[in-house]
Amino acid sequence: MTVSASSPANDTPRQHDAQLAQLFAEDGPIARATGHYRFRAAQVEMACEIAHAIETRGTVIAEAGTGTGKTFAYLVPALLWGGKVIVSTGTKTLQDQLFARDLPAVRDALGVPVSVALLKGRANYVCHHHAHRATSQGRFASREDAAHLRHVMGFIERTHTGDKAELSSVPEHSPIWLHVTSTRDNCLGQECGWYRDCFVMKARREAQQADVVVVNHHLFFADVMLRDEGVSELLPAANTVIFDEAHQLPETATLFFGNTVSTAQLLELARDAQVEGLAHAREVVNWPTIAGAVERCARDLRLAFPAQASRIAVKQLPVDTEVPAAIARLEAALTELRAALDANVERSEDMPSLARRAGELAERLAAWGKPDDNEAISWADVYASGAVQLHRSPLSVASIFAKEREAYPRAWIFTSATLAMRDDFSHYADRLGLKDVVARAWPSPFEFATQALLYVPERMPEPQSPAFLEALVERAWPLIEVAGGRTFFLCTTLRAVDRIADLLEERLARADITLLRQGQGGRSELLDRFRRAQRAVLVGSQSFWEGVDVRGQALSLVVIDKLPFAPPDDPVLAARLDRIAREGGNPFMEHQVPAAVISLKQGAGRLIRSETDRGVLMIGDTRLVTRPYGKLIWRSLPPFARTRDDDTAARFLS
């Protein structure tokens, strides 16, 4: 199937087109409610397309270049005609922006009495039960943790939402959050004594009653999984579902439609079971022995994998592997623990939940042991710390996601700045099973030919060469000097982040330019420091390729080390490519190149964020110019001016 950018079915005005044109007019209500408003025909066209999809309960894939105004383009028709609307985002940053800024602005401009709710994952809400249990146990790794818990307990008394983002006195990375929030595994549900006061349940009730609910993709798919169990609270009522940052959906769906069991989950279960057993059933079961067996088998699991393993598929394991035997021992220990918990479920409110957790983990272990087929693959993440994650992942979510779309008639909107390769949406549509849908692309209104320059240096080593990163820094340094910092150095691997930061450190110090390295603080913290520093270079990997908005002179140079092809050692990718080849396709051109285009467009999109921005995009990978597929990739980028000359790039910056 080929899904290319398409025009409306005909040129006759549809039901809401005239009204939308008035709303988005230069003297219309949207303009009056928005500072620095600029009329954009593409924004109106996109709004009309979405209104038609809402009216007909259709599906639209909408790629809108930076500056199109896609957020208002979908919010205006959604608030007017969308009924019960779910807006799902890829990041909490956009989720908060929609709820706190964009939705109130559109609602006020339209004058519609629409109620709005923000719903996050349960890990974002303080849990009464776990917070009080942490207080009663009184075991803390440090005095700082104890102080943070006191802040949390005071927060519980005064907060309406329980959203930990409101408690700035406890850092986001504080270990105490693990002890005062719940997971789906350890939530007691209706058996909890605090159920009526539960912040998660309160947020869900508000979401059920609201006209518009803002969630993120992870929470959306969590609700999908709950619907399969008959307890979903959001999806059945929705008339319109809008995915912003929709390019992230295929990977998020793969995560949720698969199974994962980790040694961290097993160790947490063992510890929780021992604490609860000793507190309420000490005399009937030898809890240290039974729970200790699960803990010991979980820790021994790492020893069964090859010493050098990091990410490995089951079929890559040695013939004489000990992994199946280690899994069997772990399943046996879990079965014994579950039996002990089942026998004592009446002794405490936590026992039934612990028994259920043990059973679910045993089922996931059994699923992991199934042989690979054309639909799913079993693989493992093995960490140097000794932790192991066992995954059973679907090779395609197309049929699963198509089933979800067909479950209820409603409008489905998929939008992002990066969904197509040169106006061809086939790769994206195929991954989600979106057949016979409208797909349209609206280019950015920015003047890329005059605002930005794409620079690919000549005479660079091949990206696989050990000399590549050093050569890249040498070629980028003159531009960094001319820009006075104001640079994002975006890398395809964490290893490259560390190497490039090390190579830049002394030079930047001599030039009085601040070095910000991923890992030396949270993403939001590093971005705030970058904006304040004025003369700074931020070196980061995937988390800085998207969802980052730095406007104006603070960012004038974006350097990307390599074309962002997915790592070849990824077991799921390898299995997908093998499946395409077996079906007679071209894995590289059908999957790897389109995926790289979408990712590269995200990274390139960090540079020009407004009509007045100006800068250079440097890509160190000469395959963009020298390989046949490179032309296809750079033609999918915005229409930058292009050069391979060092001096031309420096003059453009200066």
PDB file of N, CA and C in Angstrom, residues 125-180:
ATOM      1  N   TYR A 125       1.379  10.402  40.616  1.00  0.00           N
ATOM      2  CA  TYR A 125       0.508  10.785  41.727  1.00  0.00           C
ATOM      3  C   TYR A 125       0.977  10.120  43.023  1.00  0.00           C
ATOM      4  N   VAL A 126       0.989  10.896  44.104  1.00  0.00           N
ATOM      5  CA  VAL A 126       1.330  10.342  45.405  1.00  0.00           C
ATOM      6  C   VAL A 126       0.260   9.327  45.817  1.00  0.00           C
ATOM      7  N   CYS A 127       0.692   8.215  46.378  1.00  0.00           N
ATOM      8  CA  CYS A 127      -0.211   7.153  46.828  1.00  0.00           C
ATOM      9  C   CYS A 127      -0.313   7.202  48.356  1.00  0.00           C
ATOM     10  N   HIS A 128      -1.527   7.383  48.881  1.00  0.00           N
ATOM     11  CA  HIS A 128      -1.724   7.424  50.336  1.00  0.00           C
ATOM     12  C   HIS A 128      -1.181   6.157  51.007  1.00  0.00           C
ATOM     13  N   HIS A 129      -1.544   5.014  50.454  1.00  0.00           N
ATOM     14  CA  HIS A 129      -1.182   3.738  51.082  1.00  0.00           C
ATOM     15  C   HIS A 129       0.326   3.574  51.173  1.00  0.00           C
ATOM     16  N   HIS A 130       1.015   3.779  50.063  1.00  0.00           N
ATOM     17  CA  HIS A 130       2.462   3.559  50.072  1.00  0.00           C
ATOM     18  C   HIS A 130       3.198   4.634  50.863  1.00  0.00           C
ATOM     19  N   ALA A 131       2.680   5.863  50.837  1.00  0.00           N
ATOM     20  CA  ALA A 131       3.324   6.923  51.625  1.00  0.00           C
ATOM     21  C   ALA A 131       3.210   6.632  53.121  1.00  0.00           C
ATOM     22  N   HIS A 132       2.029   6.206  53.574  1.00  0.00           N
ATOM     23  CA  HIS A 132       1.867   5.893  54.994  1.00  0.00           C
ATOM     24  C   HIS A 132       2.647   4.633  55.377  1.00  0.00           C
ATOM     25  N   ARG A 133       2.735   3.682  54.450  1.00  0.00           N
ATOM     26  CA  ARG A 133       3.518   2.482  54.744  1.00  0.00           C
ATOM     27  C   ARG A 133       4.995   2.829  54.872  1.00  0.00           C
ATOM     28  N   ALA A 134       5.490   3.726  53.976  1.00  0.00           N
ATOM     29  CA  ALA A 134       6.891   4.152  54.063  1.00  0.00           C
ATOM     30  C   ALA A 134       7.157   4.857  55.387  1.00  0.00           C
ATOM     31  N   THR A 135       6.184   5.642  55.862  1.00  0.00           N
ATOM     32  CA  THR A 135       6.338   6.342  57.139  1.00  0.00           C
ATOM     33  C   THR A 135       6.394   5.353  58.303  1.00  0.00           C
ATOM     34  N   SER A 136       5.519   4.353  58.276  1.00  0.00           N
ATOM     35  CA  SER A 136       5.481   3.391  59.387  1.00  0.00           C
ATOM     36  C   SER A 136       6.707   2.495  59.413  1.00  0.00           C
ATOM     37  N   GLN A 137       7.246   2.167  58.233  1.00  0.00           N
ATOM     38  CA  GLN A 137       8.441   1.321  58.191  1.00  0.00           C
ATOM     39  C   GLN A 137       9.689   2.094  58.612  1.00  0.00           C
ATOM     40  N   GLY A 138       9.733   3.372  58.251  1.00  0.00           N
ATOM     41  CA  GLY A 138      10.800   4.243  58.712  1.00  0.00           C
ATOM     42  C   GLY A 138      12.204   3.854  58.284  1.00  0.00           C
ATOM     43  N   ARG A 139      12.345   3.157  57.164  1.00  0.00           N
ATOM     44  CA  ARG A 139      13.684   2.768  56.690  1.00  0.00           C
ATOM     45  C   ARG A 139      14.081   3.663  55.525  1.00  0.00           C
ATOM     46  N   PHE A 140      15.141   4.440  55.705  1.00  0.00           N
ATOM     47  CA  PHE A 140      15.562   5.385  54.680  1.00  0.00           C
ATOM     48  C   PHE A 140      17.058   5.243  54.423  1.00  0.00           C
ATOM     49  N   ALA A 141      17.423   5.459  53.165  1.00  0.00           N
ATOM     50  CA  ALA A 141      18.841   5.362  52.809  1.00  0.00           C
ATOM     51  C   ALA A 141      19.627   6.558  53.318  1.00  0.00           C
ATOM     52  N   SER A 142      18.970   7.684  53.546  1.00  0.00           N
ATOM     53  CA  SER A 142      19.671   8.897  53.979  1.00  0.00           C
ATOM     54  C   SER A 142      18.716   9.814  54.731  1.00  0.00           C
ATOM     55  N   ARG A 143      19.293  10.789  55.437  1.00  0.00           N
ATOM     56  CA  ARG A 143      18.468  11.794  56.104  1.00  0.00           C
ATOM     57  C   ARG A 143      17.685  12.622  55.084  1.00  0.00           C
ATOM     58  N   GLU A 144      18.284  12.787  53.903  1.00  0.00           N
ATOM     59  CA  GLU A 144      17.610  13.547  52.851  1.00  0.00           C
ATOM     60  C   GLU A 144      16.316  12.853  52.436  1.00  0.00           C
ATOM     61  N   ASP A 145      16.359  11.511  52.325  1.00  0.00           N
ATOM     62  CA  ASP A 145      15.148  10.764  51.982  1.00  0.00           C
ATOM     63  C   ASP A 145      14.077  10.948  53.054  1.00  0.00           C
ATOM     64  N   ALA A 146      14.485  10.917  54.316  1.00  0.00           N
ATOM     65  CA  ALA A 146      13.530  11.106  55.408  1.00  0.00           C
ATOM     66  C   ALA A 146      12.901  12.494  55.346  1.00  0.00           C
ATOM     67  N   ALA A 147      13.732  13.499  55.032  1.00  0.00           N
ATOM     68  CA  ALA A 147      13.215  14.871  54.910  1.00  0.00           C
ATOM     69  C   ALA A 147      12.242  14.975  53.741  1.00  0.00           C
ATOM     70  N   HIS A 148      12.582  14.315  52.628  1.00  0.00           N
ATOM     71  CA  HIS A 148      11.691  14.346  51.468  1.00  0.00           C
ATOM     72  C   HIS A 148      10.352  13.690  51.790  1.00  0.00           C
ATOM     73  N   LEU A 149      10.386  12.608  52.564  1.00  0.00           N
ATOM     74  CA  LEU A 149       9.128  11.949  52.930  1.00  0.00           C
ATOM     75  C   LEU A 149       8.258  12.875  53.779  1.00  0.00           C
ATOM     76  N   ARG A 150       8.861  13.644  54.666  1.00  0.00           N
ATOM     77  CA  ARG A 150       8.078  14.594  55.465  1.00  0.00           C
ATOM     78  C   ARG A 150       7.410  15.634  54.560  1.00  0.00           C
ATOM     79  N   HIS A 151       8.144  16.090  53.548  1.00  0.00           N
ATOM     80  CA  HIS A 151       7.548  17.028  52.585  1.00  0.00           C
ATOM     81  C   HIS A 151       6.354  16.382  51.875  1.00  0.00           C
ATOM     82  N   VAL A 152       6.512  15.103  51.483  1.00  0.00           N
ATOM     83  CA  VAL A 152       5.433  14.394  50.778  1.00  0.00           C
ATOM     84  C   VAL A 152       4.202  14.268  51.673  1.00  0.00           C
ATOM     85  N   MET A 153       4.404  13.926  52.955  1.00  0.00           N
ATOM     86  CA  MET A 153       3.268  13.750  53.858  1.00  0.00           C
ATOM     87  C   MET A 153       2.528  15.072  54.078  1.00  0.00           C
ATOM     88  N   GLY A 154       3.274  16.171  54.155  1.00  0.00           N
ATOM     89  CA  GLY A 154       2.626  17.476  54.254  1.00  0.00           C
ATOM     90  C   GLY A 154       1.875  17.829  52.983  1.00  0.00           C
ATOM     91  N   PHE A 155       2.449  17.454  51.860  1.00  0.00           N
ATOM     92  CA  PHE A 155       1.832  17.709  50.552  1.00  0.00           C
ATOM     93  C   PHE A 155       0.494  16.974  50.438  1.00  0.00           C
ATOM     94  N   ILE A 156       0.430  15.737  50.938  1.00  0.00           N
ATOM     95  CA  ILE A 156      -0.799  14.947  50.872  1.00  0.00           C
ATOM     96  C   ILE A 156      -1.943  15.667  51.569  1.00  0.00           C
ATOM     97  N   GLU A 157      -1.634  16.370  52.641  1.00  0.00           N
ATOM     98  CA  GLU A 157      -2.676  17.025  53.431  1.00  0.00           C
ATOM     99  C   GLU A 157      -3.274  18.245  52.725  1.00  0.00           C
ATOM    100  N   ARG A 158      -2.492  18.881  51.841  1.00  0.00           N
ATOM    101  CA  ARG A 158      -2.970  20.148  51.262  1.00  0.00           C
ATOM    102  C   ARG A 158      -3.255  20.100  49.763  1.00  0.00           C
ATOM    103  N   THR A 159      -2.821  19.047  49.061  1.00  0.00           N
ATOM    104  CA  THR A 159      -2.987  19.027  47.605  1.00  0.00           C
ATOM    105  C   THR A 159      -4.373  18.538  47.200  1.00  0.00           C
ATOM    106  N   HIS A 160      -4.854  19.071  46.094  1.00  0.00           N
ATOM    107  CA  HIS A 160      -6.111  18.584  45.514  1.00  0.00           C
ATOM    108  C   HIS A 160      -5.841  17.464  44.514  1.00  0.00           C
ATOM    109  N   THR A 161      -4.731  17.563  43.782  1.00  0.00           N
ATOM    110  CA  THR A 161      -4.467  16.625  42.685  1.00  0.00           C
ATOM    111  C   THR A 161      -3.545  15.474  43.076  1.00  0.00           C
ATOM    112  N   GLY A 162      -2.618  15.716  44.023  1.00  0.00           N
ATOM    113  CA  GLY A 162      -1.626  14.695  44.342  1.00  0.00           C
ATOM    114  C   GLY A 162      -0.548  14.561  43.290  1.00  0.00           C
ATOM    115  N   ASP A 163      -0.520  15.453  42.292  1.00  0.00           N
ATOM    116  CA  ASP A 163       0.465  15.409  41.207  1.00  0.00           C
ATOM    117  C   ASP A 163       1.825  15.822  41.756  1.00  0.00           C
ATOM    118  N   LYS A 164       2.788  14.927  41.683  1.00  0.00           N
ATOM    119  CA  LYS A 164       4.092  15.204  42.290  1.00  0.00           C
ATOM    120  C   LYS A 164       4.803  16.376  41.622  1.00  0.00           C
ATOM    121  N   ALA A 165       4.380  16.754  40.394  1.00  0.00           N
ATOM    122  CA  ALA A 165       4.995  17.906  39.724  1.00  0.00           C
ATOM    123  C   ALA A 165       4.741  19.199  40.502  1.00  0.00           C
ATOM    124  N   GLU A 166       3.717  19.195  41.367  1.00  0.00           N
ATOM    125  CA  GLU A 166       3.396  20.385  42.147  1.00  0.00           C
ATOM    126  C   GLU A 166       4.271  20.522  43.386  1.00  0.00           C
ATOM    127  N   LEU A 167       5.036  19.479  43.714  1.00  0.00           N
ATOM    128  CA  LEU A 167       5.857  19.497  44.928  1.00  0.00           C
ATOM    129  C   LEU A 167       7.319  19.752  44.543  1.00  0.00           C
ATOM    130  N   SER A 168       7.660  21.011  44.365  1.00  0.00           N
ATOM    131  CA  SER A 168       8.997  21.367  43.882  1.00  0.00           C
ATOM    132  C   SER A 168      10.084  21.137  44.921  1.00  0.00           C
ATOM    133  N   SER A 169       9.717  21.001  46.209  1.00  0.00           N
ATOM    134  CA  SER A 169      10.735  20.830  47.253  1.00  0.00           C
ATOM    135  C   SER A 169      11.338  19.428  47.269  1.00  0.00           C
ATOM    136  N   VAL A 170      10.731  18.505  46.542  1.00  0.00           N
ATOM    137  CA  VAL A 170      11.291  17.153  46.421  1.00  0.00           C
ATOM    138  C   VAL A 170      11.723  16.942  44.973  1.00  0.00           C
ATOM    139  N   PRO A 171      13.027  16.796  44.714  1.00  0.00           N
ATOM    140  CA  PRO A 171      13.503  16.667  43.323  1.00  0.00           C
ATOM    141  C   PRO A 171      12.869  15.481  42.603  1.00  0.00           C
ATOM    142  N   GLU A 172      12.736  15.621  41.292  1.00  0.00           N
ATOM    143  CA  GLU A 172      12.110  14.568  40.490  1.00  0.00           C
ATOM    144  C   GLU A 172      12.868  13.249  40.586  1.00  0.00           C
ATOM    145  N   HIS A 173      14.205  13.325  40.790  1.00  0.00           N
ATOM    146  CA  HIS A 173      15.021  12.107  40.829  1.00  0.00           C
ATOM    147  C   HIS A 173      15.161  11.530  42.240  1.00  0.00           C
ATOM    148  N   SER A 174      14.475  12.100  43.234  1.00  0.00           N
ATOM    149  CA  SER A 174      14.602  11.612  44.611  1.00  0.00           C
ATOM    150  C   SER A 174      14.145  10.157  44.710  1.00  0.00           C
ATOM    151  N   PRO A 175      14.919   9.291  45.396  1.00  0.00           N
ATOM    152  CA  PRO A 175      14.520   7.884  45.557  1.00  0.00           C
ATOM    153  C   PRO A 175      13.198   7.722  46.310  1.00  0.00           C
ATOM    154  N   ILE A 176      12.789   8.731  47.055  1.00  0.00           N
ATOM    155  CA  ILE A 176      11.580   8.584  47.872  1.00  0.00           C
ATOM    156  C   ILE A 176      10.340   8.403  47.009  1.00  0.00           C
ATOM    157  N   TRP A 177      10.363   8.911  45.769  1.00  0.00           N
ATOM    158  CA  TRP A 177       9.185   8.775  44.916  1.00  0.00           C
ATOM    159  C   TRP A 177       8.841   7.306  44.660  1.00  0.00           C
ATOM    160  N   LEU A 178       9.851   6.435  44.618  1.00  0.00           N
ATOM    161  CA  LEU A 178       9.577   5.008  44.401  1.00  0.00           C
ATOM    162  C   LEU A 178       8.779   4.411  45.549  1.00  0.00           C
ATOM    163  N   HIS A 179       8.881   5.042  46.751  1.00  0.00           N
ATOM    164  CA  HIS A 179       8.218   4.489  47.934  1.00  0.00           C
ATOM    165  C   HIS A 179       6.857   5.123  48.201  1.00  0.00           C
ATOM    166  N   VAL A 180       6.537   6.222  47.528  1.00  0.00           N
ATOM    167  CA  VAL A 180       5.282   6.931  47.829  1.00  0.00           C
ATOM    168  C   VAL A 180       4.354   7.016  46.621  1.00  0.00           C
TER     169      VAL A 180
END
